[in-house]
Coordinates of C-alpha atoms and ligand atoms in Angstrom, one line a residue:
M754 CA 0.0 0.0 0.0
K755 CA 2.6 2.6 -1.1
D756 CA -0.2 5.2 -1.7
L757 CA -1.1 5.1 2.0
Q758 CA 1.0 5.9 5.0
V759 CA 0.0 4.9 8.5
G760 CA 2.3 5.6 11.5
W761 CA 3.2 7.7 14.5
N762 CA 4.3 11.3 14.2
N763 CA 3.4 13.2 17.4
G764 CA 0.1 11.3 17.2
I765 CA -1.5 8.7 14.9
V766 CA -1.0 9.9 11.3
I767 CA -2.9 8.6 8.3
S768 CA -2.0 10.0 4.9
T769 CA -2.7 9.6 1.3
R770 CA -0.9 11.8 -1.2
D771 CA -3.8 14.2 -1.1
T772 CA -4.8 14.1 2.6
L773 CA -3.0 14.2 5.9
L774 CA -4.9 13.5 9.1
T775 CA -3.6 13.4 12.7
F776 CA -5.4 11.6 15.5
D777 CA -4.9 12.4 19.2
P778 CA -1.7 14.5 18.7
Q779 CA 0.4 14.6 21.9
N780 CA 2.0 18.0 21.6
C781 CA 0.5 20.9 19.7
K782 CA 3.3 23.3 20.6
K783 CA 5.0 21.4 17.7
T784 CA 3.4 22.0 14.2
V785 CA 0.7 19.5 13.4
S786 CA -0.3 19.3 9.8
G787 CA -3.8 18.8 8.5
S788 CA -7.0 18.4 10.5
I789 CA -6.9 17.0 14.0
F790 CA -9.2 14.3 15.3
I791 CA -9.7 14.0 19.1
S792 CA -11.0 10.6 20.2
H793 CA -12.1 11.5 23.8
A794 CA -11.8 13.9 26.7
H795 CA -8.9 12.3 28.8
N796 CA -5.8 14.5 29.2
D797 CA -3.5 12.3 27.2
H798 CA -5.8 12.6 24.1
T799 CA -6.9 16.2 24.2
K800 CA -3.6 18.1 23.5
G801 CA -4.9 18.7 20.0
F802 CA -7.3 21.3 21.4
D803 CA -4.3 23.5 21.9
S804 CA -3.7 23.6 18.1
K805 CA -5.0 26.4 15.8
N806 CA -5.9 23.7 13.2
Q807 CA -9.5 22.5 12.7
K808 CA -10.4 20.0 15.5
I809 CA -12.9 17.3 15.0
A810 CA -14.6 15.6 18.0
T811 CA -18.0 14.6 19.4
Q812 CA -20.0 17.3 21.2
E813 CA -19.7 15.4 24.4
T814 CA -15.9 15.3 24.1
C815 CA -15.8 19.1 23.5
E816 CA -18.0 19.8 26.5
L817 CA -16.1 17.5 28.8
Y818 CA -12.9 19.1 27.7
E819 CA -14.3 22.6 28.3
A820 CA -15.7 21.6 31.7
K821 CA -12.3 20.1 32.7
T822 CA -10.1 22.9 31.5
R823 CA -12.5 25.8 31.7
T824 CA -11.3 26.9 28.3
K825 CA -13.3 27.1 25.1
A826 CA -12.5 24.6 22.3
D827 CA -12.3 26.8 19.3
N828 CA -12.1 26.1 15.5
K829 CA -13.9 22.8 16.1
K830 CA -16.2 20.7 13.9
V831 CA -18.6 18.5 15.9
L832 CA -19.6 15.1 14.7
S833 CA -22.0 12.6 16.1
Y834 CA -21.5 8.8 15.9
S835 CA -22.1 7.6 12.3
D836 CA -21.8 11.1 10.8
K837 CA -19.4 11.4 7.9
I838 CA -16.7 13.9 7.0
R839 CA -14.7 14.0 3.8
F840 CA -11.3 15.3 3.0
D841 CA -10.6 14.8 -0.7
D842 CA -10.3 11.0 -1.2
V843 CA -10.7 10.1 2.4
E844 CA -14.0 9.7 4.4
I845 CA -14.0 9.5 8.2
V846 CA -16.8 8.2 10.4
P847 CA -16.8 8.2 14.2
H848 CA -18.3 5.2 16.1
D849 CA -18.8 4.6 19.8
S850 CA -15.6 3.2 21.4
G851 CA -17.3 2.4 24.7
H852 CA -14.6 4.1 26.9
I853 CA -16.2 7.2 28.3
L854 CA -19.1 9.6 27.4
G855 CA -18.5 10.7 23.8
S856 CA -15.5 8.6 23.2
A857 CA -15.0 7.8 19.5
Q858 CA -13.1 5.2 17.4
F859 CA -12.6 6.5 13.9
Q860 CA -13.3 4.6 10.7
I861 CA -11.2 6.0 7.9
R862 CA -12.2 5.0 4.4
T863 CA -9.5 5.5 1.8
P864 CA -9.2 4.4 -1.9
F865 CA -6.6 1.9 -0.6
G866 CA -8.6 0.3 2.2
T867 CA -10.5 1.0 5.4
I868 CA -8.7 1.8 8.6
I869 CA -10.0 1.8 12.2
Y870 CA -8.2 3.8 14.9
T871 CA -9.8 2.6 18.2
G872 CA -8.8 5.4 20.5
D873 CA -9.2 4.0 24.1
M874 CA -11.9 1.4 24.0
N875 CA -14.1 -0.8 26.2
L876 CA -15.9 -3.8 24.8
L877 CA -18.3 -4.2 27.8
E878 CA -21.4 -2.4 28.7
T879 CA -21.1 -0.5 32.0
L880 CA -23.5 1.5 34.1
T881 CA -22.7 4.6 32.1
T882 CA -21.4 3.4 28.7
K883 CA -22.4 1.0 25.9
S884 CA -19.9 -1.4 24.6
A885 CA -17.7 -0.3 21.6
S886 CA -19.2 -0.8 18.1
I887 CA -17.5 -3.6 16.1
V888 CA -16.6 -2.2 12.7
N889 CA -14.8 -4.2 10.0
C890 CA -11.6 -2.9 8.5
D891 CA -8.4 -3.8 6.5
I892 CA -6.0 -2.1 8.9
L893 CA -6.7 -1.9 12.6
I894 CA -4.8 0.6 14.8
M895 CA -5.7 -0.4 18.3
E896 CA -4.8 0.7 21.9
A897 CA -2.8 -1.7 24.0
T898 CA -3.2 -0.3 27.5
Y899 CA -4.0 -3.7 29.0
G900 CA -2.5 -5.6 26.2
N901 CA -0.6 -7.9 28.5
P902 CA -2.1 -11.4 29.3
F903 CA -1.7 -10.6 33.0
Y904 CA -4.7 -8.2 32.7
A905 CA -7.9 -10.2 32.8
F906 CA -10.4 -8.3 34.9
P907 CA -12.9 -10.0 37.1
E908 CA -16.6 -9.9 36.2
R909 CA -17.8 -6.3 36.4
E910 CA -20.8 -7.2 38.6
D911 CA -18.5 -8.8 41.1
T912 CA -16.3 -5.6 41.3
Y913 CA -19.5 -3.5 41.7
G914 CA -20.6 -5.8 44.5
N915 CA -17.2 -5.5 46.2
I916 CA -17.2 -1.7 46.0
V917 CA -20.7 -1.5 47.6
S918 CA -19.7 -4.0 50.3
W919 CA -16.6 -2.0 51.1
V920 CA -18.6 1.2 51.3
I921 CA -21.1 -0.4 53.7
R922 CA -18.3 -1.7 55.9
Q923 CA -16.7 1.8 56.2
I924 CA -20.0 3.4 57.1
R925 CA -20.8 0.8 59.7
E926 CA -17.3 1.4 61.2
N927 CA -17.9 5.1 61.2
R928 CA -15.4 6.0 58.5
V929 CA -16.0 8.1 55.4
P930 CA -15.3 6.0 52.3
I931 CA -13.1 8.0 49.9
F932 CA -12.6 7.1 46.3
Q933 CA -9.6 8.5 44.4
L934 CA -10.2 8.1 40.7
Y935 CA -10.2 9.5 37.1
T936 CA -12.3 12.7 36.9
I937 CA -14.0 11.6 33.7
G938 CA -15.5 8.2 33.3
K939 CA -14.6 6.2 36.4
A940 CA -16.0 8.8 38.8
Q941 CA -19.4 8.8 37.0
E942 CA -19.5 5.0 37.0
V943 CA -19.0 4.9 40.8
I944 CA -21.6 7.7 41.3
A945 CA -24.1 5.7 39.1
L946 CA -23.3 2.5 41.1
L947 CA -23.9 4.2 44.5
N948 CA -27.0 6.0 43.1
D949 CA -28.6 2.9 41.6
F950 CA -27.8 0.4 44.4
T951 CA -27.6 2.4 47.6
N952 CA -29.2 5.4 49.2
L953 CA -25.9 6.9 50.3
P954 CA -25.4 10.5 49.4
V955 CA -22.3 11.0 47.1
V956 CA -20.1 14.1 47.6
V957 CA -17.6 14.9 44.8
D958 CA -14.9 17.5 44.2
P959 CA -15.6 20.4 41.8
P960 CA -13.8 18.8 38.7
I961 CA -15.8 15.6 39.1
A962 CA -19.0 17.7 39.6
R963 CA -18.4 19.6 36.4
A964 CA -17.9 16.4 34.4
S965 CA -20.8 14.7 36.1
H966 CA -23.2 17.5 35.0
I967 CA -22.4 16.7 31.4
Y968 CA -23.0 13.0 32.0
S969 CA -26.4 13.9 33.5
K970 CA -27.2 16.0 30.5
Y971 CA -26.4 13.4 27.8
N972 CA -26.3 10.0 29.4
H973 CA -27.2 9.0 32.9
K974 CA -28.9 11.2 35.5
L975 CA -26.5 11.3 38.3
V976 CA -27.2 12.6 41.9
F977 CA -24.3 14.1 43.8
L978 CA -23.3 17.1 45.9
D979 CA -20.4 19.4 45.3
S980 CA -17.8 19.3 48.2
T981 CA -17.4 23.1 48.1
E982 CA -21.1 23.8 48.6
E983 CA -22.8 24.0 52.0
E984 CA -24.8 20.8 51.9
G985 CA -21.7 18.8 50.7
Q986 CA -19.5 20.3 53.3
E987 CA -22.1 19.6 56.0
L988 CA -22.2 15.9 55.0
L989 CA -18.4 15.7 55.0
R990 CA -18.4 17.2 58.5
H991 CA -21.2 15.2 60.1
G992 CA -23.2 12.9 57.8
N993 CA -23.0 9.5 56.2
C994 CA -21.7 9.8 52.6
A995 CA -19.2 8.6 50.1
Y996 CA -16.6 11.1 48.9
L997 CA -15.1 11.0 45.4
I998 CA -12.0 13.0 44.6
S999 CA -10.0 13.3 41.4
N1000 CA -6.6 11.6 41.0
G1001 CA -4.0 14.2 42.0
N1002 CA -6.4 16.1 44.3
S1003 CA -5.2 15.9 47.8
N1004 CA -8.4 17.4 49.3
M1005 CA -9.1 15.7 52.5
I1006 CA -12.1 15.4 54.8
P1007 CA -12.3 17.4 58.1
T1008 CA -9.5 16.0 60.3
E1009 CA -11.9 15.1 63.1
R1010 CA -13.4 12.3 61.0
K1011 CA -12.1 8.9 60.3
A1012 CA -11.7 8.0 56.6
A1013 CA -10.9 5.0 54.5
R1014 CA -9.3 5.5 51.1
S1015 CA -9.8 3.4 48.0
V1016 CA -8.6 3.5 44.4
V1017 CA -10.6 2.3 41.4
T1018 CA -8.4 1.4 38.4
G1019 CA -7.5 -1.6 36.2
W1020 CA -4.0 -1.3 37.5
A1021 CA -5.3 -2.5 40.9
L1022 CA -4.8 -6.0 39.7
R1023 CA -1.0 -5.3 40.3
F1024 CA -1.4 -4.0 43.8
K1025 CA 0.0 -6.2 46.6
T1026 CA -2.6 -5.0 49.2
P1027 CA -5.9 -5.4 47.4
N1028 CA -8.0 -4.1 50.3
G1029 CA -9.7 -1.0 49.1
A1030 CA -8.3 -1.3 45.5
F1031 CA -10.8 -2.2 42.9
P1032 CA -9.9 -3.3 39.4
L1033 CA -12.6 -1.5 37.5
S1034 CA -11.4 -0.2 34.2
S1035 CA -12.8 1.9 31.3
H1036 CA -10.5 -0.1 29.0
A1037 CA -10.8 -3.5 27.5
D1038 CA -8.7 -6.2 29.2
Y1039 CA -6.4 -8.6 27.3
P1040 CA -8.9 -11.4 26.6
H1041 CA -11.4 -8.9 25.2
L1042 CA -8.7 -7.2 23.0
I1043 CA -7.8 -10.6 21.5
D1044 CA -11.5 -11.5 20.9
Y1045 CA -12.0 -8.1 19.3
V1046 CA -9.2 -8.7 16.8
K1047 CA -10.6 -12.1 15.9
E1048 CA -14.0 -10.6 15.3
V1049 CA -12.8 -7.6 13.3
N1050 CA -10.4 -9.9 11.4
P1051 CA -8.3 -7.2 9.7
S1052 CA -5.4 -8.1 7.4
R1053 CA -3.0 -6.0 9.5
V1054 CA -2.9 -4.7 13.1
Y1055 CA -0.8 -1.8 14.5
T1056 CA -0.8 -1.5 18.3
C1057 CA -0.2 1.7 20.3
F1058 CA -0.2 3.0 23.9
G1059 CA 0.7 0.6 26.7
S1060 CA 1.9 -2.9 26.1
S1061 CA 2.0 -2.5 22.3
E1062 CA 5.0 -4.9 21.8
V1063 CA 3.5 -7.7 23.9
L1064 CA 0.0 -7.4 22.4
A1065 CA 1.4 -7.4 18.8
Q1066 CA 3.4 -10.5 19.5
N1067 CA 0.3 -12.3 20.9
I1068 CA -2.0 -11.2 18.1
R1069 CA 0.5 -12.8 15.6
K1070 CA 0.5 -16.0 17.7
E1071 CA -3.2 -16.2 18.7
C1072 CA -5.0 -14.6 15.8
K1073 CA -2.4 -15.4 13.0
I1074 CA -2.7 -11.8 11.8
A1075 CA 0.3 -9.6 10.9
A1076 CA 0.7 -7.2 13.8
R1077 CA 3.4 -4.8 15.1
P1078 CA 3.6 -1.6 17.2
L1079 CA 2.7 1.5 15.1
P1080 CA 5.9 2.6 13.4
T1081 CA 7.3 6.1 13.7
I1082 CA 7.2 8.2 10.6
E1083 CA 9.7 11.1 10.5
Q1084 CA 8.3 14.5 9.6
T1085 CA 10.5 14.8 6.5
S1086 CA 9.5 11.5 5.1
L1087 CA 5.8 12.4 5.6
M1088 CA 6.2 15.7 3.8
N1089 CA 8.2 14.0 1.0
F1090 CA 5.4 11.4 0.6
I1091 CA 2.7 14.0 0.4
H1092 CA 4.5 16.6 -1.8
G1093 CA 6.7 14.1 -3.7
Ligands
ZN2110 ZN1 -8.9 7.4 28.0

């Protein structure tokens, strides 16, 4: 396929001789050529919003980004799932990637074959997301965050049950259960869990509150209190409640109260002291990634992010499909290809 280039150049780059597209660029202080596609609102995928180029994302991704950063996403083109956008000989269609609200995988139809870039994906339905759509393609560019066979998550319902049991135990022992987690995605799943299966009030820090309002608007009505408002503060001082704080936020509860901390992340499978660490992830685990490749059945797979080498090796072995980590394309070679 010498008329098509696929690789890594400060993001995922897909280029024909007429069209250059960059997906999830990592650093927009560098020059990024062409239009920019942003798969979802997590920090490591939204650097493209810093660019002056046209940005393409779902409405939910733009709003979550704006709520998180409190800056306006400008020069943007909003697409819904299954909408199409065309650049010369290439057509791009976003589909649900099942990872967080508004997360997209991109189907890129070129004269030389169809490509899928998965972004971050989850292949299971959760309390706040549907499972990723399965879309056939010739070339699959897939995330490998949990692309190591070590990562096989327990049944989600079991983890939900363990979280609720842990919360009940802390309340009975007069401690405030505190969850430290991702502001977007994981926090809303835990709020939904506590809303749907307990009567316990949920207090959240302001970044989680801003993201949760957007989930409530588009997806799942969430009931929570902001920790900076009077009612939330009163509960943290004297009442029974769960408290959700963003990763990196060291906000604590009033010192006179006892608290128990927990973390909610797929990486918890690695933790040596599993008490209060719950392996709930917004990503697909290894067995699901392999099943997904078998179902999509592309002729070639490129892996990126996380365990890309290990996953590529195992796809070759288990799926008998050509696979390798996404190769780097130097800027000069990219420009020579387009203008050559
Ligand atoms: Zn993500």
